[in-house]
Coordinates of C-alpha atoms and ligand atoms in Angstrom, one line a residue:
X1 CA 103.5 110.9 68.0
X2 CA 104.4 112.6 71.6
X3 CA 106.2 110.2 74.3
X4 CA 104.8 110.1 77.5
X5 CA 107.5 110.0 80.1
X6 CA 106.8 108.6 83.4
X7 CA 109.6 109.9 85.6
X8 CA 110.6 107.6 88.7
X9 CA 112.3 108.3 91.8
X10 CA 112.5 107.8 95.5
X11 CA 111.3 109.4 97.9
X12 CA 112.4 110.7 101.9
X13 CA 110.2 108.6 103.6
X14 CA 111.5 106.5 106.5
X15 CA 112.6 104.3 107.5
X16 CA 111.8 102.9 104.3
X17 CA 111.3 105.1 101.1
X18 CA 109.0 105.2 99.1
X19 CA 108.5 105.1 95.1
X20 CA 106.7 108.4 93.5
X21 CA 106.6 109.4 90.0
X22 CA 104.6 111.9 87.5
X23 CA 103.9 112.2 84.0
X24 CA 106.0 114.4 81.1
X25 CA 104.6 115.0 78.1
X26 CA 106.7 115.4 75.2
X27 CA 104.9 116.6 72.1
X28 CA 108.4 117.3 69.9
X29 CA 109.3 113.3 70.5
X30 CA 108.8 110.8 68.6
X31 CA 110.7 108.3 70.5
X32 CA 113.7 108.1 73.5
X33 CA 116.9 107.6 71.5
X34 CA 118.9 108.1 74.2
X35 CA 119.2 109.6 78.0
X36 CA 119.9 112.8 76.1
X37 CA 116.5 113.0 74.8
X38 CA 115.2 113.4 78.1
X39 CA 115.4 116.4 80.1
X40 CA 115.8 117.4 83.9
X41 CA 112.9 117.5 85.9
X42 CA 112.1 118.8 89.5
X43 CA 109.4 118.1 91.8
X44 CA 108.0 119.6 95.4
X45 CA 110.1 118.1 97.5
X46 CA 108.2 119.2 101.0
X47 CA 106.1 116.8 99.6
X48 CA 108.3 113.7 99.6
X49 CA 110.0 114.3 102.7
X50 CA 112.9 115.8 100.9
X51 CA 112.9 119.5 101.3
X52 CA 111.4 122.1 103.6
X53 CA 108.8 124.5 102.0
X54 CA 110.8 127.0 102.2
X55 CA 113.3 125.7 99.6
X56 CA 111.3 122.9 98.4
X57 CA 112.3 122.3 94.6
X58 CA 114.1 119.2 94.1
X59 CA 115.8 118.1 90.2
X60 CA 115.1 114.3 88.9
X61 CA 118.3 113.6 86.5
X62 CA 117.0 110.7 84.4
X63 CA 119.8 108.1 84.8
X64 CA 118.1 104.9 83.1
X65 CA 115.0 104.2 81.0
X66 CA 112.7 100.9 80.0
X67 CA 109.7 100.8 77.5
X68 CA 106.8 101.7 79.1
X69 CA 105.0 98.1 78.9
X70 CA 101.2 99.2 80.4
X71 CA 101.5 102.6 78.1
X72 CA 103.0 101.1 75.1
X73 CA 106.1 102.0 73.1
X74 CA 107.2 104.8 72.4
X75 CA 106.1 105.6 76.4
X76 CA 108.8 105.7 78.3
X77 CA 109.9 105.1 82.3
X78 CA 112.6 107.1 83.7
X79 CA 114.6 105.6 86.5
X80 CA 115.9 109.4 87.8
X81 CA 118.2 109.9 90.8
X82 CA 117.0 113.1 93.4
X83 CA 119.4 115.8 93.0
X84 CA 120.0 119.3 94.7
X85 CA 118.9 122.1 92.3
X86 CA 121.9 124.6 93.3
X87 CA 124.8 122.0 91.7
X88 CA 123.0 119.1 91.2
X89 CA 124.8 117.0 93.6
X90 CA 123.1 114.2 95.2
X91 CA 120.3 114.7 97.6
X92 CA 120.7 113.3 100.7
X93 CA 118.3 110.7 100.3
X94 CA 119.8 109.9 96.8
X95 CA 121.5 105.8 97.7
X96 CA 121.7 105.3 94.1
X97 CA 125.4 107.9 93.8
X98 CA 127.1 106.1 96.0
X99 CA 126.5 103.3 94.9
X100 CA 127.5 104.0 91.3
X101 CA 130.9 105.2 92.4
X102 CA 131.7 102.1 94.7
X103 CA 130.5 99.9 91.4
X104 CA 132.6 101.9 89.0
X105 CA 135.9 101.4 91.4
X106 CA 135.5 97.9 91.1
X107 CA 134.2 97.4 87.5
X108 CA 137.8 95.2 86.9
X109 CA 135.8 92.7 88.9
X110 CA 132.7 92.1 87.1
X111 CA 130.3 92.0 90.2
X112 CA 127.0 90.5 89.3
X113 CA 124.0 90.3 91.6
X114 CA 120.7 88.1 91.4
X115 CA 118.1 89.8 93.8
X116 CA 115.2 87.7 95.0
X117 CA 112.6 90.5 95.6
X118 CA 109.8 88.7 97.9
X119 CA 106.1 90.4 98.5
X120 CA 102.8 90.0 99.9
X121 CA 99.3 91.0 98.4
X122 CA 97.1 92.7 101.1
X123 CA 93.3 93.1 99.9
X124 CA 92.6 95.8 102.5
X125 CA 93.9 94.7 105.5
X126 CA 94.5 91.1 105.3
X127 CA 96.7 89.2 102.6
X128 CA 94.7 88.6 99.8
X129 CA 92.8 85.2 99.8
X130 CA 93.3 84.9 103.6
X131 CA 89.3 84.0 105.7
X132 CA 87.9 87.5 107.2
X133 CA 88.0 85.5 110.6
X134 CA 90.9 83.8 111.6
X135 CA 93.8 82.4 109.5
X136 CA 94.2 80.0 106.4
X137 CA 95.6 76.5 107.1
X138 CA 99.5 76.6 108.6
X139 CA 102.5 77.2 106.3
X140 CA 103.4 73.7 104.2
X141 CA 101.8 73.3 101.1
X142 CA 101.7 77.1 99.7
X143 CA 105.4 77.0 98.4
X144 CA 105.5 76.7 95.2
X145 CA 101.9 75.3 95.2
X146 CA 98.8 75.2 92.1
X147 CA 95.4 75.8 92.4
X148 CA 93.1 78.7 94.1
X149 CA 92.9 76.9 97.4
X150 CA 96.6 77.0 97.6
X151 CA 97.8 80.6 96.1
X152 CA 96.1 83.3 95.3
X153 CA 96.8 86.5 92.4
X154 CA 98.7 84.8 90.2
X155 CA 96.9 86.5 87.3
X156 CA 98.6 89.3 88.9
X157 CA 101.8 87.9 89.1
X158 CA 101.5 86.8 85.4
X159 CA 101.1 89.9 84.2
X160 CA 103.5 91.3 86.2
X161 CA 106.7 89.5 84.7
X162 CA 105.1 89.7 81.3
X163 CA 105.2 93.7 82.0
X164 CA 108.8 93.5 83.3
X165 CA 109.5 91.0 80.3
X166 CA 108.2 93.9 78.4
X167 CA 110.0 96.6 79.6
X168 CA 113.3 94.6 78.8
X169 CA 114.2 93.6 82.3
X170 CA 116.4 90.7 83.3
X171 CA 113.4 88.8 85.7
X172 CA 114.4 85.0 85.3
X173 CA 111.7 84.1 87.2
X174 CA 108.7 84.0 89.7
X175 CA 107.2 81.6 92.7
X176 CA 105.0 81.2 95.1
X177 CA 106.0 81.7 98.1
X178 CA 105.9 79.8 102.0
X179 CA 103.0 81.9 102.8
X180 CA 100.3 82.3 101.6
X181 CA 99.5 85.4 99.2
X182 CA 103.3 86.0 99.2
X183 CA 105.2 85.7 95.8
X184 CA 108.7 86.0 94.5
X185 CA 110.6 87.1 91.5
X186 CA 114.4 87.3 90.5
X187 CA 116.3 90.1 88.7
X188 CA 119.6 89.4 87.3
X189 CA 122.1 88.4 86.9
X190 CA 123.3 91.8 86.4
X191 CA 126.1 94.4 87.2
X192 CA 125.6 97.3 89.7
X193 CA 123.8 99.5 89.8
X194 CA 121.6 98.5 86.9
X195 CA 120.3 95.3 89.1
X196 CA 118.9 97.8 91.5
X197 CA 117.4 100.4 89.5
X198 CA 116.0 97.3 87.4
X199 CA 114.6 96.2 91.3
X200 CA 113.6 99.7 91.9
X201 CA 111.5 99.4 88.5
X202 CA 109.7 96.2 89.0
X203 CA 108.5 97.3 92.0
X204 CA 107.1 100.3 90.4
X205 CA 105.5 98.4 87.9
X206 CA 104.2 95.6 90.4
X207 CA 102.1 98.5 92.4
X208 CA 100.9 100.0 89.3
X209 CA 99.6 96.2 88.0
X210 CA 98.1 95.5 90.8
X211 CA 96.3 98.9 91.0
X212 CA 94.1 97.2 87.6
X213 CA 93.7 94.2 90.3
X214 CA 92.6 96.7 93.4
X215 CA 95.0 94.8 95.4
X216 CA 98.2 96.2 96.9
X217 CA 100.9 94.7 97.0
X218 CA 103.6 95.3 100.3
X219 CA 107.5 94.7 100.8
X220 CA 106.8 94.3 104.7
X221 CA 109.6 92.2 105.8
X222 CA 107.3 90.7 108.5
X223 CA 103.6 91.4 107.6
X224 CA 102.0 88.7 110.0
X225 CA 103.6 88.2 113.1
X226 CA 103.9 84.4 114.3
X227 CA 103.8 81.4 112.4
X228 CA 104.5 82.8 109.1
X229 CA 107.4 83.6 106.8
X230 CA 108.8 87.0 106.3
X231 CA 109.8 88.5 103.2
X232 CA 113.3 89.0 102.2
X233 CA 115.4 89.9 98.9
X234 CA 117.9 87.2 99.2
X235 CA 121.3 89.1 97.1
X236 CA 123.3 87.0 95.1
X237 CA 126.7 87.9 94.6
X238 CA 129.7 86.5 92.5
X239 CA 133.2 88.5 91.0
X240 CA 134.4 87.1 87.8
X241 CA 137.2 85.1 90.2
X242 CA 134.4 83.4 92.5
X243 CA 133.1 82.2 89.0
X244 CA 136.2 80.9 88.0
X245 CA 137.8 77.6 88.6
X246 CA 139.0 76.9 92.1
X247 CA 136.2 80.5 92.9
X248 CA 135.2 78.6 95.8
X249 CA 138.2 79.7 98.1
X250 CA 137.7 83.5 97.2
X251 CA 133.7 82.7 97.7
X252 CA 134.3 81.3 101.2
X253 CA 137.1 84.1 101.9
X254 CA 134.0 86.6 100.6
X255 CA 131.9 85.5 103.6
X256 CA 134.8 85.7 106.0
X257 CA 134.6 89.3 105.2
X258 CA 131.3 89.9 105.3
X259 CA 131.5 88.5 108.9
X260 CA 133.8 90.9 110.3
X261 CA 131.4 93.6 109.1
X262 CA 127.8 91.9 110.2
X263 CA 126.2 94.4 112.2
X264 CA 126.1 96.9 109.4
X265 CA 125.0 94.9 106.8
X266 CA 121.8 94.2 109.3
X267 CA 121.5 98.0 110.0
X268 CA 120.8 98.5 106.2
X269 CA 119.3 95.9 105.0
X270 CA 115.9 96.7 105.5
X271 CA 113.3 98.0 108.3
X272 CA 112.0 95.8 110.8
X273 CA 115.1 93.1 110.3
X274 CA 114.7 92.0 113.9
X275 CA 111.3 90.7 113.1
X276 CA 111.8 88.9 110.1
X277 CA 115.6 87.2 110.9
X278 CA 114.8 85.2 114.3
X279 CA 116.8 82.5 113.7
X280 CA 113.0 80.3 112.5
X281 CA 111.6 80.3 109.2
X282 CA 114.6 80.2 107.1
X283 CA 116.9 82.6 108.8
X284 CA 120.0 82.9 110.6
X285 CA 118.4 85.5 113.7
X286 CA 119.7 89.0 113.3
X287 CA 122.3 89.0 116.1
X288 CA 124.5 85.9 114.4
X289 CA 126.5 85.6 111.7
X290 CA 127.2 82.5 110.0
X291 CA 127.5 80.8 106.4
X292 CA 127.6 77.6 105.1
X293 CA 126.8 75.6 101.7
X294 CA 123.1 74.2 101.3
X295 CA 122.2 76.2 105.2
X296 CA 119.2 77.7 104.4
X297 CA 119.5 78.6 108.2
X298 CA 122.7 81.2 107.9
X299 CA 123.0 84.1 106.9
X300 CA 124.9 83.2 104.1
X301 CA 124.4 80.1 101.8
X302 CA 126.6 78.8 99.2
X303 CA 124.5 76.7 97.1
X304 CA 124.9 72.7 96.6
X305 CA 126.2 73.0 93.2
X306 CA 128.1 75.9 93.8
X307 CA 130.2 74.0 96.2
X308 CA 130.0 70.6 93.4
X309 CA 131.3 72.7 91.1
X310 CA 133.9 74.2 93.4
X311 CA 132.8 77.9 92.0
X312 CA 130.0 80.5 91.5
X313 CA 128.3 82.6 93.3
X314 CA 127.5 83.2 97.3
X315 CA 123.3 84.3 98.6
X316 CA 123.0 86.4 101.4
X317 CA 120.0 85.6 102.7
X318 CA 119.9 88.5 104.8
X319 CA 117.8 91.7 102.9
X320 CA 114.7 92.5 103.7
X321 CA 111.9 92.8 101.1
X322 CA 111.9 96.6 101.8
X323 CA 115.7 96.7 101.2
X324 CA 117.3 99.2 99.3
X325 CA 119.0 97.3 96.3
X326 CA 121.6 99.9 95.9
X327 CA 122.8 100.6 99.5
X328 CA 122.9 96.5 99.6
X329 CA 125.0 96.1 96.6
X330 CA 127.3 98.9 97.3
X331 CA 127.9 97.5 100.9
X332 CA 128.5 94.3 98.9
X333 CA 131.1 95.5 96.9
X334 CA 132.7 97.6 100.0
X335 CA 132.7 94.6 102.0
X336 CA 133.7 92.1 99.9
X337 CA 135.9 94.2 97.1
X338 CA 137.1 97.3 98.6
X339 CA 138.3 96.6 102.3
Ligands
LIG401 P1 116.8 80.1 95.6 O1 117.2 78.7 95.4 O2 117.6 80.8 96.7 O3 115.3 80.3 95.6 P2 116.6 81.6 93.0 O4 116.6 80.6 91.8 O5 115.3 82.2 93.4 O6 117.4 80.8 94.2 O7 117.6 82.8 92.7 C1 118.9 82.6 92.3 C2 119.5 83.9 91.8 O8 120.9 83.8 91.7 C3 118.9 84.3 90.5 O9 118.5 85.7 90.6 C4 120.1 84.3 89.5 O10 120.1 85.3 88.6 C5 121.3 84.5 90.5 N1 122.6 84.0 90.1 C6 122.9 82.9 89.4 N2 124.2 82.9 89.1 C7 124.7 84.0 89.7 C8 126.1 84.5 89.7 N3 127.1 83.8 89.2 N4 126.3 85.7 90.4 C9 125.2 86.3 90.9 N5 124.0 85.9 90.9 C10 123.7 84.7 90.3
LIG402 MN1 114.3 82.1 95.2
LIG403 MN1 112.1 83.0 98.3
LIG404 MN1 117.1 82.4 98.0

C-alpha cells in the first residue's frame, strides 16, 4: 500500500490568504506513524505570492496531520507551515510560528479556544438557493431553520462534519445560520495552535466537499451588503483560572485588557471588518469596544451561564470569517496572558 499525502499550506495572497495544497505519493509507506514519516516538501512560490521567480522555491515542513476522510485511510493531510529554504526559518507569510511560540510561553495556563467558523454557499454568483431576480424573503426564520424553503446545502454541510468527524477533529457542532445559505460550525475546545490548524483544515476540507456539490463555499465577512448578516468566527477563550471558581473576576479583568488594546485586534481580525461590525446585525461596530454578559451587541459577550456559574469562558465576537485562527489566538494570549 502507498500513502497519498495531501500537503496543506497557506498561501501570500492578500489581504486574506488563501489555502493551496498538492499531492505526494509515497510508494515505500504503508501508513503515517508519525510527523517523521513525512518528509519536507517545497513548492513555486511565485506562484503563491510568496517568492519572486527569481528565487521562487519555497519548503512546506509538515507540522500536523489528520486521516484523509474523502481518500481513505492510510491517505493522509499534512497541515505544513511555509518555510524559507536557506535555514528554514519562517516565511514571511508563515502566522502559524508565531503563534506557536506565544502559546508555548503560556502553556502553564491552559488556554483553550472554541472558534465559530461562519460561511456562505455561492452557486455562481449568488448564495446558493437565493431567486436569479431579486432577493429571498428578509432575515427571521432561516436561523437555525428546517426544510428546503428555509436552508439550503445541508447535504453539504452533513457531509462536511462527517468528513471533519472523520479526520478526527474536535467540530462540536453545526447550524444554520441568520442568512440564508450561510452555515456555521465549531472547533474546540482546544489548545493553541492546534484549534487553528484544525480551522485551517476544515476549511480545506469544506472547499474540497463542496467541489462533489459544484458549489463554493466563501468566508466573505460581508458577502451581501444591506439587510443581511455577515459572517464572523466568534473565538472563545478561557485559561484554566477563568474556569475556576470565582474565574469570573479574571474573565471580566481579561476583557479590560482586551480593551486597552482594541484597535489591533480589529486590524487583524479579518478583511473587510468595517463592513461586517456596524454596530446592526449582532455586532458591536468596529470603532467601539465594549463587553458585557448575554450582549450579543458588544464586542465581547460573556455568556448567561458563564456569569450563573460565576466562571468559564469569555466570546469575542469580533473575527471575521476570513480570520486567520492563528494570528487571532496568538493576539489572544498576548493580550490577555502576556502584557
Ligand atoms: P453561540 O451561543 O455563541 O452560538 P456556540 O455553541 O456556537 O455558541 O459555540 C460555543 C463555543 O465555545 C464552542 O466552540 C465551544 O467549544 C466553546 N467553549 C465552550 N467552553 C469553552 C471554554 N471553557 N473555553 C473556550 N471555549 C469554550
Ligand atoms: Mn454559534
Ligand atoms: Mn453564528
Ligand atoms: Mn457565538
Amino acid at each position: 500500500m502507498a500513502v497519498k499525502a495531501e500537503y496543506i499550506w497557506i498561501d501570500g495572497a492578500k489581504p486574506t490568504a488563501k489555502l493551496r495544497s498538492k499531492t505526494k505519493v509515497m510508494l515505500d509507506l504503508d501508513e503515517v506513524k508519525s510527523l517523521d514519516d513525512l518528509p519536507l516538501w517545497g513548492f513555486d512560490g511565485s506562484s503563491t505570492q510568496q517568492a519572486e521567480g527569481h528565487a521562487s522555491d519555497c519548503a512546506l515542513k509538515p507540522v500536523n496531520y489528520y486521516l484523509d476522510p474523502i481518500r481513505g485511510w492510510p491517505h493522509v493531510l499534512v497541515m505544513t507551515e511555509v518555510c524559507n529554504p536557506e535555514d528554514m526559518s519562517p516565511h514571511v507569510s508563515n502566522t502559524r510560528a508565531a503563534c506557536v511560540d506565544m502559546a508555548g510561553k503560556h502553556m502553564g495556563e491552559e488556554c483553550l479556544f472554541g472558534i465559530e467558523q461562519e460561511y456562505t454557499f455561492y452557486d455562481g454568483i449568488k448564495p446558493l438557493g437565493w431567486p436569479d431576480n431579486g432577493f429571498p424573503a428578509p432575515q427571521g426564520g432561516y436561523y437555525c431553520g428546517v426544510g428546503s424553503d428555509e436552508v439550503y446545502g445541508r447535504e453539504v454541510v452533513e457531509d462536511h462534519m462527517d468528513a471533519c468527524m472523520e479526520a478526527g477533529l474536535s467540530i462540536s457542532g453545526i447550524n444554520a445560520e441568520v442568512m440564508p445559505a450561510q452555515w456555521e460550525y465549531q472547533i474546540g475546545p482546544l489548545g493553541a495552535p492546534e484549534v487553528a490548524d484544525q480551522i485551517w483544515i476544515s476549511r480545506w476540507l469544506l472547499y474540497r466537499i463542496a467541489e462533489e456539490y459544484g458549489v463554493s463555499a466563501t468566508l466573505a465577512a460581508k458577502p451581501v451588503k444591506g439587510d443581511w448578516n455577515g459572517a464572523g468566527a466568534h473565538t472563545n477563550f478561557s485559561t484554566k483560572a477563568m474556569r475556576e471558581d470565582g474565574g469570573i473576576k479574571v474573565i471580566e479583568e481579561a476583557c479590560e485588557k482586551l480593551g486597552k488594546r482594541a484597535m489591533l485586534h480589529i486590524e487583524n481580525y479579518g478583511a473587510g471588518i468595517e463592513d461586517r461590525l456596524t454596530g446592526a446585525h449582532e455586532t458591536q461596530s468596529w470603532e467601539q469596544f465594549s463587553w458585557g454578559v448575554s450582549d450579543r451587541g458588544a464586542s465581547i459577550r460573556i455568556p448567561w451561564q458563564v456569569n450563573v456559574d460565576g466562571k468559564g469562558y469569555l466570546e469575542d465576537r469580533r473575527p471575521n470569517a476570513n480570520c486567520d485562527p492563528y494570528v487571532v489566538c496568538r493576539l489572544m494570549v498576548e493580550s490577555v496572558c502576556d502584557l
